[in-house]
Coordinates of C-alpha atoms in Angstrom, one line a residue:
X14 CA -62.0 -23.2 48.1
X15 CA -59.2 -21.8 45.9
X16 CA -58.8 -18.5 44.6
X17 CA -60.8 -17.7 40.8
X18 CA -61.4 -14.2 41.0
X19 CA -64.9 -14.4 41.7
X20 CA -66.6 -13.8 45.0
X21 CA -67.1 -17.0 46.5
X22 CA -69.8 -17.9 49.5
X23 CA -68.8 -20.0 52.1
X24 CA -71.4 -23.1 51.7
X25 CA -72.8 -24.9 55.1
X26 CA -73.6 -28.6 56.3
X27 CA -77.2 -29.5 56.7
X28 CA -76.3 -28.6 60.5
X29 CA -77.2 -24.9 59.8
X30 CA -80.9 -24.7 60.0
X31 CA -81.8 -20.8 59.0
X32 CA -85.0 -20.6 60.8
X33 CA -82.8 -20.9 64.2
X34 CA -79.6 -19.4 62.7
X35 CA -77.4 -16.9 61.6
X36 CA -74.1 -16.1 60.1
X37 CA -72.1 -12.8 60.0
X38 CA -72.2 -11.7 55.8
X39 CA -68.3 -10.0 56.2
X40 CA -66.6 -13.7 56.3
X41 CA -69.7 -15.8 54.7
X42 CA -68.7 -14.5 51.1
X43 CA -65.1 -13.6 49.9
X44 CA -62.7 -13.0 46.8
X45 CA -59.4 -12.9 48.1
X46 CA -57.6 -15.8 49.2
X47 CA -57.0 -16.4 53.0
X48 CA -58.6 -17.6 56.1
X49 CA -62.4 -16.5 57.2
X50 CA -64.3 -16.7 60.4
X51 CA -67.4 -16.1 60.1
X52 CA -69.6 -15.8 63.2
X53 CA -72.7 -18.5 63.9
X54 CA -75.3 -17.0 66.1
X55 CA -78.5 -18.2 67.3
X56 CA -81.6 -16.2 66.2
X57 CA -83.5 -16.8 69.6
X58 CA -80.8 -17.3 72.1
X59 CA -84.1 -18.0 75.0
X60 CA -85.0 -20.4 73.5
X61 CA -82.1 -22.9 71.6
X62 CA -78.9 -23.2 72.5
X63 CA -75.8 -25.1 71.0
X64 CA -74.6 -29.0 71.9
X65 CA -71.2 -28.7 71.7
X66 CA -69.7 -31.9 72.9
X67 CA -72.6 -32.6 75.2
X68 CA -72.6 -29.1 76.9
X69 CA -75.5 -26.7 75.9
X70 CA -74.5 -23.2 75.4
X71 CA -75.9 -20.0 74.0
X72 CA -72.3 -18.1 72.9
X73 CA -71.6 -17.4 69.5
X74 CA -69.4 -19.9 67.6
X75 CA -67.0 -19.0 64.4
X76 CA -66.5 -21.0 61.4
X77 CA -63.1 -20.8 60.4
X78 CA -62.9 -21.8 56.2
X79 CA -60.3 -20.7 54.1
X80 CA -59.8 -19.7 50.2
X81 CA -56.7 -21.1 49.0
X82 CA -53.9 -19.9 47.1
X83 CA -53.8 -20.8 43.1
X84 CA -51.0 -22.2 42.5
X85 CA -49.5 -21.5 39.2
X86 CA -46.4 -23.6 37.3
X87 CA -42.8 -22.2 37.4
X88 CA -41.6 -20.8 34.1
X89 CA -38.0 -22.3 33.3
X90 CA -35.6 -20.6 30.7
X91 CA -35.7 -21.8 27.3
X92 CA -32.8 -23.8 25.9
X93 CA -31.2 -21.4 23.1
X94 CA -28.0 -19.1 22.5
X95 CA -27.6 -15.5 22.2
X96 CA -25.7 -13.7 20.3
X97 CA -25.0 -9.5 20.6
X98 CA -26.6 -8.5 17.0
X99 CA -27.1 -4.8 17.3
X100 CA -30.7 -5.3 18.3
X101 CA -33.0 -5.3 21.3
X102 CA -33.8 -9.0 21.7
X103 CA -36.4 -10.9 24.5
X104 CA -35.3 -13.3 27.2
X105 CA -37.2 -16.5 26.5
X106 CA -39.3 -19.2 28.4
X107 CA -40.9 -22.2 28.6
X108 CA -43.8 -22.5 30.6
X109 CA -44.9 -19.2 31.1
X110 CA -48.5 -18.6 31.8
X111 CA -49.3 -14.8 30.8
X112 CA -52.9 -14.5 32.0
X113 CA -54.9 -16.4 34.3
X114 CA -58.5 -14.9 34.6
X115 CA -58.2 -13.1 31.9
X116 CA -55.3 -10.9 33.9
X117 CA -51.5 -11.1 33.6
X118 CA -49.9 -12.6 36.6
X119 CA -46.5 -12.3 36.2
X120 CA -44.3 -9.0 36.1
X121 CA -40.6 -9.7 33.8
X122 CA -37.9 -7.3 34.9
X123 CA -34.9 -7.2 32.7
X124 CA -36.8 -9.5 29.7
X125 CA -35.2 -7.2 27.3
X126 CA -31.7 -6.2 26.5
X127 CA -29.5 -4.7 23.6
X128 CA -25.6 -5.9 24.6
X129 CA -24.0 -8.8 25.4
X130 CA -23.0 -9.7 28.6
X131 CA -24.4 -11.1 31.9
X132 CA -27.4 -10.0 33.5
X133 CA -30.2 -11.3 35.6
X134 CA -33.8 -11.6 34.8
X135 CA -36.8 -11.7 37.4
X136 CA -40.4 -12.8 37.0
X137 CA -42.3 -12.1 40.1
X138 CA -45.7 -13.0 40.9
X139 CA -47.6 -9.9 40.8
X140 CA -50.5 -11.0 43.3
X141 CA -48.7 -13.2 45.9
X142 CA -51.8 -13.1 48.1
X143 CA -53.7 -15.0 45.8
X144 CA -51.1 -16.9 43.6
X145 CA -48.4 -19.1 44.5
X146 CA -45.7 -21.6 42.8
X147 CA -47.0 -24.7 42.6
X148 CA -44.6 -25.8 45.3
X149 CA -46.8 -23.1 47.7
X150 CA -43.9 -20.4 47.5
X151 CA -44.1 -16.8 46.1
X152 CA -40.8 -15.7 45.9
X153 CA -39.3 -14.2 42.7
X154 CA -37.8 -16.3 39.8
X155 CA -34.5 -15.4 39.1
X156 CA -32.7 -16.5 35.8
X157 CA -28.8 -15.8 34.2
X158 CA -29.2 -14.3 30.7
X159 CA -25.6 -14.7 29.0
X160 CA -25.9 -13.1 25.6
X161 CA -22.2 -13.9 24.1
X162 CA -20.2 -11.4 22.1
X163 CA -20.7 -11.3 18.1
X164 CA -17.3 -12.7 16.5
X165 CA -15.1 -10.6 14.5
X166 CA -12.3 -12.1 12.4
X167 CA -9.1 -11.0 13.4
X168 CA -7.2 -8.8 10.9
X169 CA -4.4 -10.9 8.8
X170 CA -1.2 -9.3 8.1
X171 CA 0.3 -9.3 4.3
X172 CA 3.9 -7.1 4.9
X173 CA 5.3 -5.9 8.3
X174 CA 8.7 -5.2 7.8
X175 CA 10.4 -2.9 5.1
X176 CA 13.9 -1.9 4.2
X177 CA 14.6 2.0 5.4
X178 CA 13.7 4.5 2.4
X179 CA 13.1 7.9 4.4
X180 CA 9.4 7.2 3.7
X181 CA 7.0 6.1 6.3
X182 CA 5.7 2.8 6.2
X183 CA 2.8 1.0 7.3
X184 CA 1.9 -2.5 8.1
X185 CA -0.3 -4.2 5.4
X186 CA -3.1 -5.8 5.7
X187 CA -4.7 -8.2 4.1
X188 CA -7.9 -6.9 1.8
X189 CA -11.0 -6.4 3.8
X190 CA -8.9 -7.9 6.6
X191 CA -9.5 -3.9 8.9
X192 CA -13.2 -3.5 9.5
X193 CA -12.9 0.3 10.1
X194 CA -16.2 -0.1 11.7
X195 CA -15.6 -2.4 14.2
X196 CA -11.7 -1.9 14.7
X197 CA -9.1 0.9 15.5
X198 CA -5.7 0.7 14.2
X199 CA -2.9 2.7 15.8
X200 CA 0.5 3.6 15.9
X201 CA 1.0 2.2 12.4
X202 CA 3.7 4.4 10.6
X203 CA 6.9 4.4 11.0
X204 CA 10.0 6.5 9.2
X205 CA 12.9 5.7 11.0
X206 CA 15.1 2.5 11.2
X207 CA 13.7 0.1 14.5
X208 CA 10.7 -1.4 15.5
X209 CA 7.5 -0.4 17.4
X210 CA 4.3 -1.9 18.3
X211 CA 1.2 -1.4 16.0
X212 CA -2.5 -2.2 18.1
X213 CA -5.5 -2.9 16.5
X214 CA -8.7 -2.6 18.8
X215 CA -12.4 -3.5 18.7
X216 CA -14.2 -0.2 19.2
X217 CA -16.7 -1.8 21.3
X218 CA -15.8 -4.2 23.3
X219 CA -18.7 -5.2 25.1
X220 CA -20.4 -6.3 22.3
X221 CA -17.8 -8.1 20.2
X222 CA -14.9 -10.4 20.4
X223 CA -12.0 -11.7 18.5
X224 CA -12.9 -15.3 17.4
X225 CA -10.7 -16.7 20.3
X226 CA -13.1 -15.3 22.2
X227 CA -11.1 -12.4 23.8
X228 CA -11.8 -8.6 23.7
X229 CA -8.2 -8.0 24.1
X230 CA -6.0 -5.5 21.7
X231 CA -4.2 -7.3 19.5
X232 CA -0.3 -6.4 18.8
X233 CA 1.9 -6.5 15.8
X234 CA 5.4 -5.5 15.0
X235 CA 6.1 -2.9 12.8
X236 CA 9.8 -3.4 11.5
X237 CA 11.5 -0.6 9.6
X238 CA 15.4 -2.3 8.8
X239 CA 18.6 -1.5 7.4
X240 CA 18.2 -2.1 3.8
X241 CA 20.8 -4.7 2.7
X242 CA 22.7 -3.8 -1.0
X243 CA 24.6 -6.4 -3.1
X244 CA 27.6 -5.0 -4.6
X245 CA 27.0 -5.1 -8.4
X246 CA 29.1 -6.7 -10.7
X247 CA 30.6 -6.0 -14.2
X248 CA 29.4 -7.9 -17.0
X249 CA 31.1 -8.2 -20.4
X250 CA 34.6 -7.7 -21.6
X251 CA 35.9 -4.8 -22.9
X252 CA 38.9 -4.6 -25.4
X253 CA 40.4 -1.1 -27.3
X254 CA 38.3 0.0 -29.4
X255 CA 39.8 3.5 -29.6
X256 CA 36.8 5.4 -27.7
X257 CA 35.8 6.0 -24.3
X258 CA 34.6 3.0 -22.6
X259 CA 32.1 2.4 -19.7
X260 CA 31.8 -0.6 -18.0
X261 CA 27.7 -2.4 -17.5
X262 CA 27.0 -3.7 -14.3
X263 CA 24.5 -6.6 -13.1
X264 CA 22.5 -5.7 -10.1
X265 CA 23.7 -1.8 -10.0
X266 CA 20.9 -0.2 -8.3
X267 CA 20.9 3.7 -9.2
X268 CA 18.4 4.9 -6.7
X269 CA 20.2 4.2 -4.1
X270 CA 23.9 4.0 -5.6
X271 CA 26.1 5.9 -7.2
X272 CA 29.5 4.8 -9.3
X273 CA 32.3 6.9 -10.0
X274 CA 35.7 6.5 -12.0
X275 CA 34.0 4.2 -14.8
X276 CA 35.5 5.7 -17.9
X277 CA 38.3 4.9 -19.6
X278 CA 39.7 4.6 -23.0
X279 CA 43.2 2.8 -23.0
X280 CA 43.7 -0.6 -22.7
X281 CA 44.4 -1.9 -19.1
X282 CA 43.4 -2.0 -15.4
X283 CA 40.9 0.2 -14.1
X284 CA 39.2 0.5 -10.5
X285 CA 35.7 1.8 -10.4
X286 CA 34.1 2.9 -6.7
X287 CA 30.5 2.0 -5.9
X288 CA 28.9 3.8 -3.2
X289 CA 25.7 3.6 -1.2
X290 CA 24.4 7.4 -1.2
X291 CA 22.6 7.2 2.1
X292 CA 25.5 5.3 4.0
X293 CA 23.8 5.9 7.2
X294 CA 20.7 3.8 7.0
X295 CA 22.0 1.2 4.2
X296 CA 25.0 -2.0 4.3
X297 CA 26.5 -4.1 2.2
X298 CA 25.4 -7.6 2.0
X299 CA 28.7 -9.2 2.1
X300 CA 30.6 -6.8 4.3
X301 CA 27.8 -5.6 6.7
X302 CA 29.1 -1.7 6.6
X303 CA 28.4 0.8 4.3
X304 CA 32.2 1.4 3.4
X305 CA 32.4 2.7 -0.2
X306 CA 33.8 -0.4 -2.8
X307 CA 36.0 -0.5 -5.6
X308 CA 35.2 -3.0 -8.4
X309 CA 38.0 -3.8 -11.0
X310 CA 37.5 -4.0 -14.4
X311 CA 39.8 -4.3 -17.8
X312 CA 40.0 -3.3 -21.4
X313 CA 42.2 -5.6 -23.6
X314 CA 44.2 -4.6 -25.8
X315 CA 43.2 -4.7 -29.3
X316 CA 45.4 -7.9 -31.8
X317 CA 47.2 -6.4 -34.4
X318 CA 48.8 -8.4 -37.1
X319 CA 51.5 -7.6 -39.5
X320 CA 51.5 -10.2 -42.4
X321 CA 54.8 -10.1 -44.5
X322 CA 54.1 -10.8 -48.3
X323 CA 55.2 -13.9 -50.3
X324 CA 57.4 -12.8 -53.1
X325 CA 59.1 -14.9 -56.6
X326 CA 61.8 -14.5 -58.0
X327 CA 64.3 -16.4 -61.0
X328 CA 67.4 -17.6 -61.0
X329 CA 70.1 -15.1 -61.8
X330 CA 67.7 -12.1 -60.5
X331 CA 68.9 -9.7 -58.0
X332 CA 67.5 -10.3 -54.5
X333 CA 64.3 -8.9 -54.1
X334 CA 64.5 -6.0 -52.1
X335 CA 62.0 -5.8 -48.7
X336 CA 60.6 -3.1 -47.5
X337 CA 57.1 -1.5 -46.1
X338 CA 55.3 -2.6 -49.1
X339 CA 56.1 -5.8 -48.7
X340 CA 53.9 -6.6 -45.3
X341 CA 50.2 -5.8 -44.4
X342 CA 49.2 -4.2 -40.8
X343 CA 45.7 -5.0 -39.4
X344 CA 43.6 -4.4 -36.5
X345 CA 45.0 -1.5 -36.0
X346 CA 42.7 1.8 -35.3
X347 CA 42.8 4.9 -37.3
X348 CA 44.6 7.3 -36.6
X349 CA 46.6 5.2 -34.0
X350 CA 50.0 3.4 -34.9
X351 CA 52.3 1.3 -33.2
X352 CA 54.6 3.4 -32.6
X353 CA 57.6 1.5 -34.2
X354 CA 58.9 0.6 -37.8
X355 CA 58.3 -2.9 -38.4
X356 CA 61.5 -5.1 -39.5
X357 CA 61.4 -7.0 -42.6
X358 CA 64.3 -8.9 -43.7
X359 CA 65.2 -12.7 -44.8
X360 CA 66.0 -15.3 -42.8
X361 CA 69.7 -15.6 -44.9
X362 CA 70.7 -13.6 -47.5
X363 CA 69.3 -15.5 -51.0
X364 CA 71.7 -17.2 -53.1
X365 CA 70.1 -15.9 -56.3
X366 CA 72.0 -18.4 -58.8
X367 CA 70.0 -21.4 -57.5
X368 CA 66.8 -22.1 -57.2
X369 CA 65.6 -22.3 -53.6
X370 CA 63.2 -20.8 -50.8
X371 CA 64.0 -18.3 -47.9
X372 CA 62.2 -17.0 -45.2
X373 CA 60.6 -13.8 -45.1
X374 CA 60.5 -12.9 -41.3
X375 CA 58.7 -9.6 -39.5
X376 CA 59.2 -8.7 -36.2
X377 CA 59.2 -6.1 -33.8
X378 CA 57.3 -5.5 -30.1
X379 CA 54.8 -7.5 -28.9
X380 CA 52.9 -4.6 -27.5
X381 CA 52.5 -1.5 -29.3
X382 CA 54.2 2.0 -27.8
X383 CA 51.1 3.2 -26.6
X384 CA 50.2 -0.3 -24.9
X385 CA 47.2 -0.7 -26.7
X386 CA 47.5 -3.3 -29.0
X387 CA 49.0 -6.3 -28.8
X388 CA 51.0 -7.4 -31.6
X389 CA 52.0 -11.0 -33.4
X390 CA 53.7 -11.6 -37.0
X391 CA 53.1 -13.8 -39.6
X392 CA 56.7 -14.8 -41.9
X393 CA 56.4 -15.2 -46.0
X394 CA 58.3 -17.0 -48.2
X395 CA 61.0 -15.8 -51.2
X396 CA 60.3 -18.7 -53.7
X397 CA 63.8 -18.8 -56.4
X398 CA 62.4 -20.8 -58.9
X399 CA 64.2 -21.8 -62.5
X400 CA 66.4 -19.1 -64.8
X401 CA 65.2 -18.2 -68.2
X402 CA 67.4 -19.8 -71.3
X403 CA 67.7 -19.3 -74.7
X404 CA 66.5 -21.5 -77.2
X405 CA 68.1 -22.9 -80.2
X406 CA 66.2 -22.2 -83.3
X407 CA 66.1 -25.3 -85.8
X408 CA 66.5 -25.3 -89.5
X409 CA 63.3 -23.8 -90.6
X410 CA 62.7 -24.0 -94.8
X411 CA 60.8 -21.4 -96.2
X412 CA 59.2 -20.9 -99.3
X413 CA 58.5 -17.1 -100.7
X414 CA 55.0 -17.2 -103.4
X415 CA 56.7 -14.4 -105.9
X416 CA 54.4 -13.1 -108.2
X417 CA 55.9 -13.3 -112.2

């Protein structure tokens, strides 16, 4: 006999003969599994008795029978991942019988869960007096539900170190790289010159993971340096033009330096100081200090010439005479002057009878008085060339037309 849910009636050998006999109803019929004994009597103990093994008796015998167990198959765990996705999700099986009879059999503790993580679920049989495992034993099922962590991408860095400006910075992330969601960032602003540690955490960290697999805070430096300045340089060249002059630089950064002494309107040498205007949290690139620097720079002198004149003359004429009129100055910048009287004069005094050429030389400084200009000459030439003469006339005949 084995356990259906139905009362069942314990069925006898052609041995039992009613007429004679009788059996106790409590253990004849049954539902529940076990063992029974019902008790045999005889109806007319005077006049029958029992043969039990060749001895004749009148005592009540018991019939032991038993209803057996039904013997159900073990549910094993399916075969599948789980990943934490914000939602209540169900432990799966294979196997699993959910009604026999028409009943449920089994009770599942722990079935159901929201985070990830380890925890145990138990199927128990919920009548262990009539059902069993197939291998006869009723003890609860117990099964390891891992549900992993979901994985979050960690953050990606695009700038983490800046040059000292007196404004705070922050690290920079790249776009969509901080899930404000999922992630905490703190500790990310930093004024001062140094370093410091910036963390970025998972809000919950049962639930989700870095895709390493770890839960753990990430770190990242925050770097706020000395900002590093190269000294500019002057471009161009600069000659006397007659007006105040300022020299240009190449890589002169004006927010954060300053120049002074860069005017000047002579010709010559001049120095001009750069300086960094926040000395204490700034440095020179080639120097390493902050020390203020003096750049030279120079205006030329503007070229002047003085061209003297060519001049003629005849034979027999008095020597020209030389004098300012006599030689051109150029280059030269209103209202300046040199500051000396040119010399004009020949090289040797003409001899006037002959013809001939002399030099017509100019000279004086190199440098004008105010040392703005330099100066260079250019000689002429007195060309004597050939003396007038008189001319014979020839005998000429002329005729006069007189009227009568």
């Amino acid at each position: 006999y084995v356990y259906n849910n139905s009362v069942q009636t314990l069925r006898l050998d052609s041995n039992y003969i009613e007429n004679y006999m009788g059996i106790s109803e409590d253990y004849g019929r049954a539902i529940e599994a076990g063992r029974y004994a019902p008790v045999v009597y005889l109806k007319d103990k005077k006049n029958t008795t029992w043969l039990i093994n060749g001895v004749e008796t009148t005592i009540n015998q018991s019939l032991a029978w038993d209803i057996e167990t039904y013997k159900l198959t073990k549910p094993t765990a399916k075969v599948r991942t789980y990943t934490y996705d914000a939602t209540e999700q169900t432990f799966e099986f294979e196997n699993f019988t959910e009604k026999v009879f028409g009943s449920e059999v089994f009770t599942v503790s722990g079935g159901h869960k929201t985070n990830a993580g380890s925890t145990t679920v138990t199927v128990a049989i919920k009548d262990k007096q009539n059902f069993v495992w197939e291998d006869g034993t009723n003890t609860d099922l117990t099964f390891t539900w891992n549900m992993d962590k979901a994985k979050v991408t960690e953050p990606v860095t695009v700038k983490t170190s800046f040059d000292y400006d007196s404004h705070p910075h922050s690290i920079e992330f790249a776009e969509n790289s901080i899930d404000e969601t999922l992630m905490t960032v703190s500790n990310n602003s930093r004024t001062a010159i140094g370093t410091q540690t910036v963390t970025v955490s998972l809000k919950d960290k049962t639930n989700y993971a870095w895709s390493n697999g770890s839960s753990e805070d990430l770190t990242f430096t925050l770097a706020i340096g000395v900002p590093v300045y190269s000294l500019p340089t002057i471009v161009g060249s600069y000659t006397y033009n007659g007006q105040t002059q300022h020299p240009e630089f190449t890589g002169f950064d004006s927010e954060h330096m300053t120049v002074t002494d860069n005017a000047a309107k002579n010709a010559g040498s001049y120095s001009v100081k750069v300086s960094l205007k926040d000395k204490s949290h700034a440095k020179w690139a080639d120097t390493g200090n902050s020390d203020d620097r003096i750049i030279t720079w120079t205006i030329d002198k503007a070229p002047v010439t003085i061209v003297a004149k060519n001049k003629t003359a005849k034979a027999g004429d008095p020597v020209p005479a030389l004098n300012a009129d006599d030689y051109t100055i150029t280059g030269i910048i209103r209202p300046d002057s040199l500051g000396f009287i040119t010399t004009i004069a020949y090289s040797e005094t003409p001899n006037m009878a002959i013809e001939g050429t002399y030099d017509i030389i100019v000279s004086g400084p190199a440098v004008s008085a105010d040392n703005n200009y330099s100066v260079t000459y250019q000689n002429a030439t007195l060309t004597i060339g050939t003396p007038q003469t008189a001319e014979k006339i020839k005998n000429v005949n002329i005729t006069f037309d007189l009227p009568l």
